[in-house]
mmCIF file of C-alpha atoms in Angstrom:
data_model
loop_
_atom_site.group_PDB
_atom_site.id
_atom_site.type_symbol
_atom_site.label_atom_id
_atom_site.label_comp_id
_atom_site.label_asym_id
_atom_site.label_seq_id
_atom_site.Cartn_x
_atom_site.Cartn_y
_atom_site.Cartn_z
ATOM 1 C CA UNK A 1 18.346 4.599 33.478
ATOM 2 C CA UNK A 2 19.850 4.855 29.823
ATOM 3 C CA UNK A 3 23.528 5.228 29.194
ATOM 4 C CA UNK A 4 24.995 8.819 29.791
ATOM 5 C CA UNK A 5 25.390 11.262 26.696
ATOM 6 C CA UNK A 6 29.137 12.334 26.354
ATOM 7 C CA UNK A 7 29.372 14.499 23.533
ATOM 8 C CA UNK A 8 26.438 16.355 21.762
ATOM 9 C CA UNK A 9 25.354 15.498 18.263
ATOM 10 C CA UNK A 10 27.036 17.143 15.312
ATOM 11 C CA UNK A 11 24.436 15.940 12.646
ATOM 12 C CA UNK A 12 21.254 18.252 13.957
ATOM 13 C CA UNK A 13 19.026 15.770 13.452
ATOM 14 C CA UNK A 14 16.694 14.089 16.174
ATOM 15 C CA UNK A 15 15.853 11.404 14.290
ATOM 16 C CA UNK A 16 17.406 9.484 11.662
ATOM 17 C CA UNK A 17 16.329 10.091 8.145
ATOM 18 C CA UNK A 18 13.229 7.393 7.320
ATOM 19 C CA UNK A 19 12.906 6.059 3.880
ATOM 20 C CA UNK A 20 9.392 5.150 2.126
ATOM 21 C CA UNK A 21 8.629 1.731 1.876
ATOM 22 C CA UNK A 22 9.639 0.374 -1.868
ATOM 23 C CA UNK A 23 6.030 -1.076 -2.280
ATOM 24 C CA UNK A 24 3.293 1.554 -1.369
ATOM 25 C CA UNK A 25 -0.060 -0.312 -0.379
ATOM 26 C CA UNK A 26 -3.121 1.611 -1.713
ATOM 27 C CA UNK A 27 -6.825 1.492 -0.458
ATOM 28 C CA UNK A 28 -8.832 0.325 -3.505
ATOM 29 C CA UNK A 29 -11.899 1.059 -2.292
ATOM 30 C CA UNK A 30 -14.059 3.207 -4.556
ATOM 31 C CA UNK A 31 -15.897 6.427 -4.311
ATOM 32 C CA UNK A 32 -19.031 4.124 -5.310
ATOM 33 C CA UNK A 33 -18.608 2.206 -2.207
ATOM 34 C CA UNK A 34 -18.403 5.074 -0.065
ATOM 35 C CA UNK A 35 -21.648 6.310 -1.431
ATOM 36 C CA UNK A 36 -23.540 2.793 -1.027
ATOM 37 C CA UNK A 37 -22.403 2.711 2.382
ATOM 38 C CA UNK A 38 -24.125 6.188 3.042
ATOM 39 C CA UNK A 39 -27.287 5.442 1.378
ATOM 40 C CA UNK A 40 -27.420 2.249 3.408
ATOM 41 C CA UNK A 41 -26.841 4.363 6.562
ATOM 42 C CA UNK A 42 -29.380 7.001 5.742
ATOM 43 C CA UNK A 43 -32.232 4.438 4.936
ATOM 44 C CA UNK A 44 -31.286 2.338 8.136
ATOM 45 C CA UNK A 45 -31.691 5.660 9.939
ATOM 46 C CA UNK A 46 -35.154 6.626 8.510
ATOM 47 C CA UNK A 47 -36.617 3.058 9.045
ATOM 48 C CA UNK A 48 -35.226 3.323 12.132
ATOM 49 C CA UNK A 49 -37.206 6.707 12.964
ATOM 50 C CA UNK A 50 -40.376 5.087 11.241
ATOM 51 C CA UNK A 51 -39.962 2.359 13.704
ATOM 52 C CA UNK A 52 -39.820 4.540 16.488
ATOM 53 C CA UNK A 53 -42.941 6.595 15.541
ATOM 54 C CA UNK A 54 -45.284 3.676 15.058
ATOM 55 C CA UNK A 55 -44.302 2.137 18.246
ATOM 56 C CA UNK A 56 -44.903 5.816 19.966
ATOM 57 C CA UNK A 57 -48.383 5.629 17.905
ATOM 58 C CA UNK A 58 -48.942 2.128 19.231
ATOM 59 C CA UNK A 59 -48.331 3.240 22.565
ATOM 60 C CA UNK A 60 -50.703 6.162 22.435
ATOM 61 C CA UNK A 61 -53.808 3.602 21.403
ATOM 62 C CA UNK A 62 -53.066 1.683 24.661
#
């Protein structure tokens, strides 16, 4: 168990005030990179469906 509280807090704050860091790191990923990732995802997904369709077509010929 932790130490007992002898007096009530008079500041009204639950947590101490927090400061922002002096150096804020920014995310340098551009919107163009996100767009290219989206395009690549769509192309890979379509290619996957095409492969599944070709496999299903080959199975039906057996």
